XYZ file of C-alpha atoms in Angstrom:
711
model
C 0.000 0.000 0.000
C 1.578 3.271 -1.112
C 2.447 6.051 1.332
C 0.216 8.425 -0.630
C -2.741 6.081 -0.237
C -2.059 5.628 3.483
C -2.025 9.405 3.830
C -5.426 9.646 2.110
C -6.773 7.130 4.646
C -5.364 9.159 7.522
C -6.993 12.353 6.226
C -10.351 10.649 5.719
C -10.632 9.019 9.157
C -9.694 12.335 10.776
C -12.293 14.281 8.800
C -15.122 14.657 11.323
C -17.577 15.954 8.686
C -16.972 12.934 6.459
C -17.124 10.242 9.138
C -20.072 11.949 10.793
C -22.143 12.163 7.604
C -21.361 8.614 6.517
C -21.799 7.194 10.014
C -25.242 8.742 10.514
C -26.425 7.569 7.115
C -25.119 4.034 7.653
C -26.844 3.708 11.027
C -30.157 5.004 9.689
C -29.904 2.942 6.504
C -29.823 -0.395 8.303
C -33.001 0.394 10.249
C -34.845 1.896 7.269
C -33.830 -0.911 4.909
C -35.297 -3.488 7.288
C -38.599 -1.567 7.284
C -38.570 -1.246 3.487
C -38.236 -5.014 3.077
C -40.936 -5.915 5.621
C -43.250 -8.545 4.172
C -40.851 -9.359 1.328
C -38.853 -12.563 1.090
C -35.503 -10.967 0.319
C -33.749 -14.287 -0.298
C -36.389 -15.323 -2.823
C -36.298 -11.892 -4.502
C -32.547 -11.759 -4.839
C -32.522 -15.343 -6.019
C -34.727 -14.287 -8.935
C -32.555 -11.241 -9.677
C -29.393 -13.347 -9.620
C -31.002 -15.845 -11.967
C -32.201 -13.338 -14.564
C -28.974 -11.324 -14.434
C -26.836 -14.457 -14.616
C -28.771 -15.532 -17.704
C -28.162 -12.114 -19.242
C -24.429 -12.319 -18.446
C -24.302 -15.676 -20.238
C -26.038 -14.244 -23.326
C -24.632 -10.724 -23.606
C -23.972 -10.822 -27.334
C -27.328 -12.380 -28.114
C -29.238 -9.894 -25.935
C -27.239 -6.947 -27.311
C -28.232 -7.933 -30.853
C -31.862 -8.414 -29.830
C -31.932 -5.054 -28.036
C -30.314 -3.279 -30.994
C -32.791 -4.806 -33.442
C -35.874 -3.954 -31.365
C -34.690 -0.443 -30.459
C -33.822 0.285 -34.102
C -37.223 -0.929 -35.272
C -38.775 1.589 -32.883
C -36.744 4.466 -34.327
C -33.642 4.646 -32.121
C -30.067 4.664 -33.432
C -28.010 2.001 -31.648
C -24.221 2.006 -31.470
C -22.312 -0.928 -29.983
C -18.654 -0.830 -29.015
C -16.175 -2.189 -26.521
C -13.852 0.813 -26.759
C -14.504 3.780 -24.409
C -12.620 6.064 -26.829
C -15.085 5.222 -29.594
C -17.983 6.008 -27.258
C -16.578 9.476 -26.621
C -15.874 10.014 -30.324
C -19.410 8.934 -31.283
C -21.018 11.338 -28.804
C -18.766 14.208 -29.897
C -19.548 13.551 -33.571
C -23.308 13.639 -32.907
C -22.807 16.895 -31.034
C -20.675 18.483 -33.744
C -22.938 17.299 -36.584
C -25.855 19.013 -34.849
C -23.987 22.157 -33.776
C -24.482 21.315 -30.096
C -23.099 23.958 -27.732
C -24.639 22.904 -24.406
C -25.368 19.482 -22.927
C -27.433 18.588 -19.863
C -26.774 15.269 -18.176
C -28.720 13.020 -15.907
C -26.679 11.025 -13.392
C -24.690 8.312 -15.179
C -21.838 6.229 -13.770
C -21.061 4.944 -17.272
C -20.193 8.495 -18.377
C -17.993 8.846 -15.274
C -16.309 5.581 -16.244
C -15.168 6.997 -19.597
C -14.534 10.557 -18.291
C -17.000 11.987 -20.806
C -17.477 15.433 -19.262
C -13.819 16.385 -19.522
C -13.659 15.098 -23.108
C -16.634 17.170 -24.265
C -15.482 20.265 -22.375
C -12.078 20.092 -24.081
C -13.975 20.219 -27.386
C -15.641 23.448 -26.302
C -19.029 22.010 -25.289
C -20.617 23.156 -22.031
C -21.695 20.167 -19.947
C -24.035 20.596 -16.985
C -24.909 17.943 -14.448
C -28.543 18.165 -13.363
C -28.825 15.551 -10.622
C -28.510 17.591 -7.397
C -25.692 15.446 -6.006
C -23.807 15.398 -9.298
C -24.227 19.166 -9.694
C -22.824 19.706 -6.198
C -19.689 17.685 -6.887
C -19.313 19.294 -10.315
C -19.256 22.688 -8.593
C -16.759 21.296 -6.075
C -14.534 19.909 -8.820
C -14.801 16.415 -7.345
C -15.848 12.948 -8.487
C -18.772 10.947 -7.021
C -18.023 9.338 -3.664
C -21.027 6.997 -3.839
C -22.691 5.377 -6.841
C -26.222 6.395 -5.827
C -25.632 9.424 -3.586
C -22.576 11.096 -5.129
C -22.354 13.955 -2.602
C -23.109 11.944 0.541
C -19.688 12.844 1.914
C -20.547 16.558 2.059
C -22.388 18.354 4.839
C -25.117 20.940 4.262
C -22.694 23.611 5.459
C -20.173 22.642 2.779
C -22.922 22.693 0.153
C -24.049 26.098 1.403
C -20.520 27.459 0.888
C -20.442 26.081 -2.672
C -23.824 27.537 -3.591
C -22.916 30.889 -2.016
C -19.962 31.182 -4.384
C -22.078 30.086 -7.337
C -24.744 32.772 -6.892
C -22.517 35.327 -5.144
C -24.823 35.527 -2.141
C -24.198 34.402 1.436
C -26.539 31.462 2.091
C -27.402 29.649 5.289
C -27.456 25.861 5.470
C -31.256 25.802 5.297
C -31.943 22.792 3.056
C -35.195 24.015 1.401
C -33.428 27.259 0.495
C -30.454 25.375 -0.971
C -32.781 23.150 -3.006
C -34.550 26.250 -4.367
C -31.199 27.740 -5.397
C -30.362 24.544 -7.259
C -33.763 24.453 -8.955
C -33.544 28.099 -10.017
C -30.079 27.566 -11.465
C -30.759 24.269 -13.203
C -34.226 24.814 -14.702
C -33.120 27.265 -17.435
C -30.377 24.862 -18.537
C -32.939 22.225 -19.553
C -34.668 24.711 -21.855
C -31.423 26.000 -23.385
C -29.648 22.652 -23.878
C -29.099 21.261 -27.366
C -28.518 17.689 -26.176
C -29.446 15.522 -23.205
C -27.286 12.603 -22.025
C -28.462 9.922 -19.632
C -27.482 6.487 -18.459
C -29.896 3.638 -17.938
C -30.734 1.470 -14.945
C -32.114 -1.334 -17.101
C -32.037 -2.152 -20.823
C -34.773 -4.548 -21.988
C -33.778 -6.679 -24.972
C -37.341 -7.832 -25.700
C -38.602 -4.304 -26.371
C -35.481 -2.176 -26.895
C -36.486 -0.088 -23.871
C -34.350 1.942 -21.468
C -35.541 2.210 -17.844
C -34.501 5.201 -15.721
C -35.122 5.477 -11.976
C -34.669 8.864 -10.268
C -35.933 10.846 -7.302
C -35.685 14.360 -8.708
C -37.328 14.234 -12.123
C -34.273 15.735 -13.783
C -33.848 12.642 -15.969
C -37.282 13.264 -17.503
C -36.314 16.815 -18.377
C -32.934 15.719 -19.772
C -34.546 13.048 -21.953
C -37.600 15.025 -23.074
C -36.744 18.725 -23.570
C -33.533 18.693 -25.708
C -34.060 17.564 -29.312
C -31.253 15.011 -29.052
C -31.065 12.308 -26.379
C -28.081 9.979 -26.001
C -28.360 7.104 -23.514
C -25.068 5.450 -22.573
C -25.657 1.985 -21.139
C -23.222 -0.683 -20.042
C -24.237 -4.047 -21.474
C -24.478 -5.485 -17.952
C -27.751 -3.524 -17.646
C -29.369 -5.820 -20.214
C -32.158 -8.177 -19.206
C -34.112 -10.426 -21.509
C -37.783 -9.742 -20.780
C -39.916 -6.691 -20.101
C -41.740 -8.544 -17.302
C -38.452 -8.817 -15.383
C -38.258 -5.028 -14.971
C -40.683 -5.268 -12.037
C -38.376 -7.672 -10.193
C -35.472 -5.217 -10.267
C -37.764 -2.254 -9.494
C -38.847 -4.075 -6.340
C -35.282 -4.364 -5.048
C -33.266 -1.427 -6.367
C -34.810 1.486 -4.394
C -35.198 -0.605 -1.239
C -31.558 -1.605 -1.375
C -30.196 1.740 -2.594
C -31.912 4.267 -0.330
C -34.400 2.160 1.693
C -37.323 3.585 -0.322
C -40.281 1.511 -1.453
C -40.026 3.089 -4.901
C -38.174 5.983 -6.473
C -40.181 9.108 -7.246
C -39.847 8.696 -11.011
C -39.636 5.552 -13.134
C -39.293 6.366 -16.837
C -39.426 3.732 -19.574
C -38.202 4.979 -22.949
C -39.110 2.847 -25.953
C -38.184 4.620 -29.165
C -38.103 8.375 -29.844
C -40.969 10.654 -28.868
C -42.071 13.998 -30.341
C -40.174 17.126 -29.347
C -42.101 20.185 -28.088
C -42.019 21.624 -31.628
C -43.558 18.473 -33.125
C -40.385 17.029 -34.658
C -39.231 13.559 -33.592
C -36.471 13.299 -31.033
C -33.093 12.101 -32.273
C -32.576 9.113 -29.899
C -29.161 7.413 -29.717
C -28.512 4.402 -27.489
C -24.907 3.340 -26.957
C -24.329 -0.182 -25.665
C -20.865 -0.116 -24.116
C -18.844 -3.226 -23.400
C -15.471 -2.051 -22.015
C -14.349 -5.537 -20.899
C -17.763 -6.600 -19.606
C -17.796 -9.496 -22.091
C -14.374 -10.560 -20.800
C -15.756 -10.488 -17.276
C -18.739 -12.579 -18.367
C -16.363 -15.158 -19.839
C -14.442 -15.439 -16.566
C -16.107 -18.190 -14.498
C -15.109 -16.500 -11.245
C -16.041 -12.906 -12.030
C -19.122 -13.469 -14.184
C -21.300 -13.060 -11.082
C -20.171 -9.426 -10.712
C -22.390 -8.618 -13.718
C -25.395 -9.440 -11.499
C -24.871 -6.025 -9.858
C -27.875 -3.685 -10.221
C -25.838 -0.673 -8.986
C -27.828 -0.146 -5.792
C -24.657 0.492 -3.743
C -26.085 -1.303 -0.698
C -22.639 -2.876 -0.314
C -21.274 0.624 0.382
C -24.085 1.456 2.785
C -23.262 -1.413 5.166
C -19.473 -1.447 4.811
C -17.724 -0.508 8.097
C -14.672 0.676 6.174
C -16.559 2.772 3.611
C -18.337 4.717 6.324
C -14.959 5.724 7.732
C -13.062 6.656 4.577
C -15.710 7.281 1.897
C -15.567 6.671 -1.826
C -12.769 9.069 -2.670
C -10.431 6.727 -0.788
C -12.282 3.424 -1.204
C -12.606 3.441 -4.969
C -11.723 4.985 -8.308
C -14.808 5.756 -10.433
C -16.859 2.964 -8.896
C -16.555 2.821 -5.105
C -16.602 0.369 -2.224
C -16.405 -3.399 -2.497
C -18.118 -3.782 -5.857
C -16.196 -0.733 -7.071
C -12.932 -2.523 -6.305
C -13.996 -5.379 -8.562
C -15.217 -3.124 -11.364
C -12.019 -1.063 -11.172
C -9.918 -4.209 -11.593
C -11.836 -5.019 -14.793
C -13.002 -1.777 -16.396
C -9.698 -0.044 -15.690
C -6.937 -2.520 -14.885
C -5.972 -4.977 -12.174
C -3.088 -2.776 -11.038
C -5.446 0.149 -10.313
C -7.237 -1.960 -7.678
C -4.028 -2.793 -5.811
C -4.422 -0.255 -3.015
C -8.198 -0.177 -2.692
C -8.631 -3.971 -2.476
C -6.537 -3.869 0.705
C -9.260 -1.821 2.415
C -11.709 -4.740 2.444
C -11.800 -6.233 5.957
C -13.648 -9.360 4.727
C -16.533 -8.961 7.187
C -19.076 -10.123 4.594
C -21.743 -7.503 5.395
C -21.953 -6.580 1.697
C -22.620 -10.170 0.670
C -25.600 -10.375 3.042
C -27.412 -7.370 1.558
C -26.514 -7.668 -2.138
C -29.746 -8.056 -4.162
C -27.714 -9.686 -6.941
C -26.277 -12.357 -4.588
C -22.705 -11.385 -5.495
C -20.034 -12.788 -3.209
C -18.071 -9.527 -3.137
C -15.556 -10.585 -0.438
C -14.666 -13.740 -2.354
C -14.126 -11.804 -5.583
C -11.862 -9.355 -3.765
C -9.908 -12.339 -2.462
C -9.540 -13.508 -6.055
C -8.214 -10.073 -7.042
C -5.618 -10.430 -4.294
C -4.686 -13.881 -5.558
C -4.238 -12.606 -9.100
C -2.202 -9.617 -7.940
C 0.143 -11.937 -6.046
C 0.323 -14.250 -9.042
C 1.159 -11.309 -11.306
C 3.518 -9.400 -9.012
C 4.726 -11.940 -6.461
C 4.806 -11.539 -2.685
C 6.781 -8.805 -0.907
C 9.947 -10.086 0.751
C 8.606 -9.502 4.273
C 5.480 -11.557 3.616
C 7.543 -14.337 2.049
C 9.682 -14.455 5.175
C 6.656 -14.510 7.496
C 4.941 -17.312 5.570
C 8.115 -19.375 5.404
C 8.196 -19.221 9.211
C 4.476 -19.956 9.645
C 4.685 -22.917 7.277
C 7.506 -24.417 9.328
C 5.371 -25.620 12.230
C 8.223 -26.434 14.606
C 9.970 -23.120 13.932
C 6.727 -21.123 14.206
C 5.694 -22.742 17.473
C 9.227 -22.370 18.797
C 9.172 -18.630 18.064
C 5.817 -18.272 19.856
C 7.184 -20.074 22.900
C 10.225 -17.808 22.877
C 7.987 -14.753 22.512
C 6.189 -15.764 25.697
C 9.452 -15.281 27.577
C 10.688 -12.255 25.593
C 7.389 -10.446 26.073
C 7.392 -10.596 29.878
C 8.998 -7.138 30.340
C 6.023 -5.634 28.441
C 3.366 -7.781 30.114
C 1.055 -6.621 32.881
C -1.264 -9.322 34.094
C -2.735 -10.968 31.006
C -2.049 -8.009 28.718
C 0.703 -6.406 26.712
C -0.251 -2.733 26.969
C 2.776 -1.061 25.419
C 5.349 -2.149 22.872
C 8.575 -0.345 22.024
C 9.582 1.655 18.944
C 8.183 0.503 15.594
C 5.820 -1.975 17.313
C 4.058 0.751 19.292
C 1.151 1.031 16.805
C 0.098 -2.529 17.647
C -0.999 -1.423 21.120
C -2.508 1.891 20.045
C -6.175 1.691 21.048
C -6.129 -1.852 22.385
C -4.010 -4.052 24.597
C -2.729 -7.345 23.253
C -3.023 -10.690 25.016
C 0.129 -12.004 26.621
C 1.355 -15.202 24.991
C 0.607 -18.099 27.333
C 3.558 -19.456 29.242
C 2.201 -22.938 28.490
C 0.305 -23.363 25.194
C -2.794 -25.478 24.967
C -0.988 -28.222 23.050
C 1.163 -28.778 26.149
C -1.692 -28.425 28.620
C -3.825 -30.886 26.664
C -1.422 -33.718 27.435
C -2.133 -33.215 31.149
C -5.934 -33.214 30.857
C -7.473 -36.439 32.201
C -10.368 -37.560 30.032
C -12.613 -40.590 30.318
C -12.231 -43.163 27.541
C -15.315 -42.689 25.396
C -16.573 -44.314 22.201
C -17.396 -41.065 20.429
C -14.478 -38.806 19.529
C -13.978 -35.278 18.239
C -10.759 -33.750 16.954
C -10.229 -30.253 18.333
C -8.734 -27.691 15.965
C -7.549 -24.937 18.287
C -6.158 -22.322 15.919
C -3.213 -20.136 16.842
C -4.973 -17.830 19.330
C -6.527 -20.522 21.524
C -3.367 -22.610 21.332
C -0.921 -19.862 22.272
C -2.913 -17.002 23.843
C -6.125 -18.404 25.304
C -5.479 -22.060 26.278
C -8.203 -21.780 28.945
C -10.768 -21.719 26.113
C -9.452 -25.053 24.885
C -9.659 -26.542 28.357
C -13.256 -25.356 28.679
C -14.125 -26.983 25.354
C -12.719 -30.333 26.472
C -14.749 -30.110 29.696
C -17.990 -29.421 27.805
C -17.549 -32.232 25.281
C -16.478 -34.757 27.901
C -19.667 -33.968 29.820
C -21.642 -34.841 26.669
C -19.852 -38.170 26.302
C -17.348 -37.117 23.646
C -13.624 -37.692 24.009
C -11.436 -34.953 22.559
C -8.293 -35.661 20.572
C -5.785 -32.965 19.745
C -3.634 -33.745 16.684
C -0.265 -32.212 17.510
C 0.624 -31.749 13.830
C -2.136 -29.192 13.294
C -0.861 -25.766 12.289
C -2.083 -22.357 11.071
C -5.372 -22.632 9.142
C -3.910 -20.545 6.324
C -6.371 -17.669 6.663
C -3.660 -14.980 7.025
C -1.959 -16.158 3.827
C -5.210 -16.597 1.909
C -6.561 -13.191 2.894
C -3.355 -11.660 1.550
C -3.630 -13.474 -1.782
C -0.941 -16.079 -1.046
C -3.065 -19.076 -2.033
C -0.106 -21.412 -2.563
C 0.939 -20.825 1.044
C -2.649 -21.357 2.228
C -2.829 -24.587 0.226
C 0.273 -25.848 2.024
C -1.380 -25.070 5.379
C -4.526 -26.849 4.230
C -2.637 -30.020 3.258
C -0.826 -30.124 6.624
C -4.085 -29.745 8.542
C -6.010 -32.262 6.444
C -3.325 -34.842 7.141
C -3.346 -34.050 10.864
C -7.103 -33.853 11.415
C -8.021 -36.939 9.368
C -5.239 -39.108 10.782
C -7.561 -40.532 13.439
C -11.156 -41.643 12.962
C -13.408 -39.046 14.629
C -17.071 -38.096 14.301
C -16.501 -34.360 14.531
C -13.761 -31.849 13.895
C -14.648 -28.960 16.193
C -13.296 -25.448 16.356
C -14.088 -22.551 18.697
C -12.749 -20.027 16.178
C -15.128 -19.098 13.307
C -12.270 -18.004 11.016
C -10.636 -21.405 11.427
C -13.986 -23.187 11.061
C -14.640 -21.382 7.783
C -11.161 -22.362 6.585
C -11.760 -26.050 7.372
C -15.364 -26.075 6.165
C -15.122 -23.881 3.034
C -11.806 -22.334 2.191
C -9.588 -25.408 1.915
C -11.856 -26.577 -0.898
C -12.056 -23.198 -2.662
C -8.290 -22.668 -2.359
C -7.587 -25.986 -4.063
C -10.193 -25.193 -6.726
C -8.622 -21.786 -7.419
C -5.186 -23.392 -7.791
C -6.620 -26.391 -9.682
C -5.052 -28.765 -7.143
C -7.854 -31.250 -7.629
C -6.108 -34.191 -5.967
C -6.712 -32.702 -2.501
C -10.344 -31.697 -3.004
C -11.883 -35.086 -1.962
C -9.968 -35.034 1.338
C -10.885 -31.385 1.891
C -14.553 -32.279 1.387
C -14.206 -35.196 3.814
C -12.822 -32.805 6.430
C -15.531 -30.221 5.712
C -18.261 -32.819 6.256
C -16.997 -33.395 9.808
C -16.270 -29.784 10.705
C -18.599 -27.940 13.074
C -18.388 -24.782 15.155
C -18.643 -24.961 18.940
C -22.097 -23.415 19.497
C -23.785 -25.434 16.761
C -22.487 -28.725 18.163
C -23.314 -27.842 21.765
C -26.846 -26.716 20.798
C -27.311 -30.107 19.097
C -26.045 -31.949 22.184
C -28.348 -29.958 24.474
C -31.344 -30.605 22.206
C -30.545 -34.325 22.218
C -30.443 -34.357 26.031
C -26.786 -35.336 26.095
C -25.728 -32.111 27.788
C -27.515 -30.151 30.510
C -26.967 -26.709 31.981
C -27.763 -25.742 35.568
C -31.430 -25.013 36.185
C -32.864 -21.821 37.641
C -29.732 -19.733 37.306
C -30.109 -15.941 37.285
C -26.721 -14.730 36.158
C -27.721 -11.213 35.162
C -27.467 -9.154 32.008
C -25.149 -10.061 29.144
C -24.763 -8.776 25.595
C -23.537 -10.741 22.592
C -21.271 -9.764 19.693
C -21.768 -11.682 16.433
C -18.453 -12.579 14.850
C -18.478 -11.897 11.108
C -17.523 -15.366 9.874
C -19.807 -17.114 12.363
C -22.952 -15.225 11.390
C -22.392 -14.494 7.720
C -20.576 -17.564 6.426
C -21.585 -20.266 8.906
C -25.076 -18.735 9.425
C -24.869 -19.191 13.193
C -26.389 -16.508 15.418
C -29.308 -17.854 17.461
C -27.525 -20.934 18.835
C -25.112 -19.127 21.193
C -27.852 -16.756 22.359
C -30.160 -19.653 23.157
C -27.412 -21.494 25.018
C -26.514 -18.427 27.076
C -30.188 -17.960 27.888
C -30.486 -21.586 29.017
C -27.421 -21.083 31.206
C -29.239 -18.293 33.061
C -28.049 -15.101 31.366
C -30.411 -12.309 30.307
C -29.257 -11.536 26.755
C -29.585 -7.819 25.926
C -28.942 -6.956 22.284
C -26.497 -4.192 21.455
C -27.003 -1.856 18.481
C -25.274 -3.248 15.384
C -24.510 -6.494 17.191
C -23.325 -8.050 13.923
C -21.121 -5.142 12.816
C -17.425 -5.983 12.541
C -15.261 -5.233 15.593
C -12.327 -4.213 13.388
C -10.137 -7.239 14.079
C -10.028 -8.826 10.607
C -6.998 -10.973 11.511
C -3.851 -9.203 10.370
C -6.001 -6.261 9.144
C -5.889 -4.663 12.600
C -2.105 -4.652 12.395
C -1.834 -3.458 8.791
C -4.486 -0.736 9.041
C -4.826 0.258 12.712
C -6.074 3.695 11.624
C -9.225 1.985 10.299
C -9.445 -0.912 12.743
C -9.253 1.466 15.728
C -12.324 3.611 14.932
C -14.363 0.506 14.059
C -13.450 -0.931 17.461
C -14.391 2.316 19.234
C -17.879 2.193 17.709
C -18.247 -1.403 18.851
C -17.112 -0.565 22.407
C -19.604 2.320 22.528
C -22.444 0.003 21.524
C -21.400 -2.529 24.166
C -21.331 0.123 26.894
C -24.752 1.458 25.851
C -26.393 -1.869 26.795
C -25.364 -1.472 30.439
C -24.313 -5.128 30.487
C -21.270 -5.934 32.659
C -20.383 -8.865 30.419
C -20.081 -9.342 26.654
C -19.867 -12.787 25.067
C -18.694 -13.930 21.649
C -17.658 -17.108 19.865
C -14.400 -15.902 18.317
C -10.997 -15.665 20.054
C -9.970 -12.988 17.549
C -12.933 -10.825 18.559
C -12.106 -11.518 22.218
C -8.587 -10.250 21.571
C -9.858 -7.086 19.862
C -12.733 -6.200 22.192
C -11.068 -7.267 25.447
C -7.963 -5.311 24.483
C -10.023 -2.238 23.602
C -11.988 -2.310 26.859
C -8.757 -2.750 28.813
C -7.271 0.395 27.257
C -10.538 2.236 27.896
C -10.462 1.192 31.532
C -14.036 -0.105 31.232
C -15.219 -2.553 33.886
C -16.801 -4.904 31.360
C -15.748 -8.537 31.141
C -15.190 -10.223 27.771
C -15.638 -13.989 27.578
C -15.843 -16.667 24.921
C -19.135 -18.585 24.988
C -17.237 -21.827 25.578
C -15.920 -20.551 28.920
C -19.307 -19.308 30.115
C -21.057 -22.570 29.280
C -18.327 -24.710 30.834
C -18.953 -22.897 34.125
C -22.678 -23.702 34.056
C -22.694 -27.432 33.311
C -25.073 -29.468 35.428
C -23.258 -31.925 37.673
């Protein structure tokens, strides 16, 4: 990550106006979106959208031809090209052939993609944005920071200053007054313009129609008043049938701005009469710009299911800290990272892809069912494949992949870290390591790791066995969690085995694009965990569970190492997270918790991988309730805590503010205890509360349940 990019991050997170505006919107959006989707089966709806958009992505050429034929038959002129330069040249030629001096534009990300405004202005044509947000950023000399709300990063005071300069009058930040100023300035431009340019939310092949969805009505003026209308549409906006428009209309406003419907839905099918009675000169440009290449890529084809609602931005904990001018190029946020890698070039996504914390919130809300985090991981893999790993990362992975060396270093660190250890925490580190303890304390490395303690645990000899995959944190920082897990399973009649050859799950390497390293970790762990016949492979770390249950398989598939896929699937079939297994054992009557306990108020933090990938959220809450705790929900209980594995070390300037928001939400519940199922989240939240001096205990669910087992 370049120093310049790091500096832009620093400026953004320290911009109170930016973080305040984005934070307020993000908080309100989640609540309002839930209301907007009440009574709608979102999974069924987005399943239909994914299906119809996936079909379109598989038939882009066929649908482009069908659209062009039907639109032409209805009087439109259709131009198809893959080259952005030819798009610009075509539009300029139409303008010059018709002596166009002024152009009005409706909001269009496709025109931003090809930098159309600057091109036309260099040719002497006046270009005016008419969408309020786009007009604001045009006055500010900026680019959109959000695909739906381009000026969301600006406060009303900043807008007031801009408008004051524009009309040479000191304005207050009264919103109705500012809107009136914009209306008064923009209305004459519609009447004077020689050409109108728009984008298109949907292009219907069956009828040759363009669908536009807006809240301000400016698109109707842009497309109806000037005698020439040019619609620039990316071919990913194509759908096959007119009837499918309603499906996208149902989701797009709800996902974009939490509205039931936008104020204006315009469907343009062929040219219409101008005010003077002549027929409008309608041009529709179908632009490819590598979209067909994306459709041909089996991994990235799904990205064309995007309906440009930007809901992925609205729920992203990183976006709401840094905004689109940092997290993106033309297209912003998670999906913008993917589009940048394709529509521009892979290299251009190098810095911005590193901002993704892999929390998966975007995947949950995407109406196109796009696995955005997984596609960003693939970008990382391809960047590493193209450029190689930095020397430091190579050195780190060579150590981690040498199990004996890695474990030896951790044991040595336990001794070396004692001068910096106070109780169970490392609160301050010297010199260049100081950032690691800025905003949170770190756990002291255990003097005796779990793998050594396990050998001393006396277990009954039982018929049913489970292999315990501890992961690095439980093994070397929180061995007490491992001991609690053994106690719980023994009580249910399950003997625990601990394969000593288990090593890092490979998540750190995989999340940094080093798939070959992750594959090596996967092979080592498959050998270790399948060496003995067991019914379950259990983990109390969701990141590790996801690795064993999903990512070993997908890593081998990405690398085409097919020989290990059957064994990876065998391991996945046995893998289960702690709360899911314990809930099953309680339901079966094999495990009982103490009756009649009143242990007081507790709140629960949902770990990202546990809730979003493993789909586990109710099980731990139910178990804690059965144990006697009164579970009080915190606001944004499933929002990332900022840990993200090595992310918190690479980008503490982002991880820190995310953690602060989480700590605030925990404190607001008034609960003296917060539970979670992830040792990484324990490390982050416990360390943050320690630095805050808050008297709130942080415990893993496994520890709390082990204390409440019925004798």
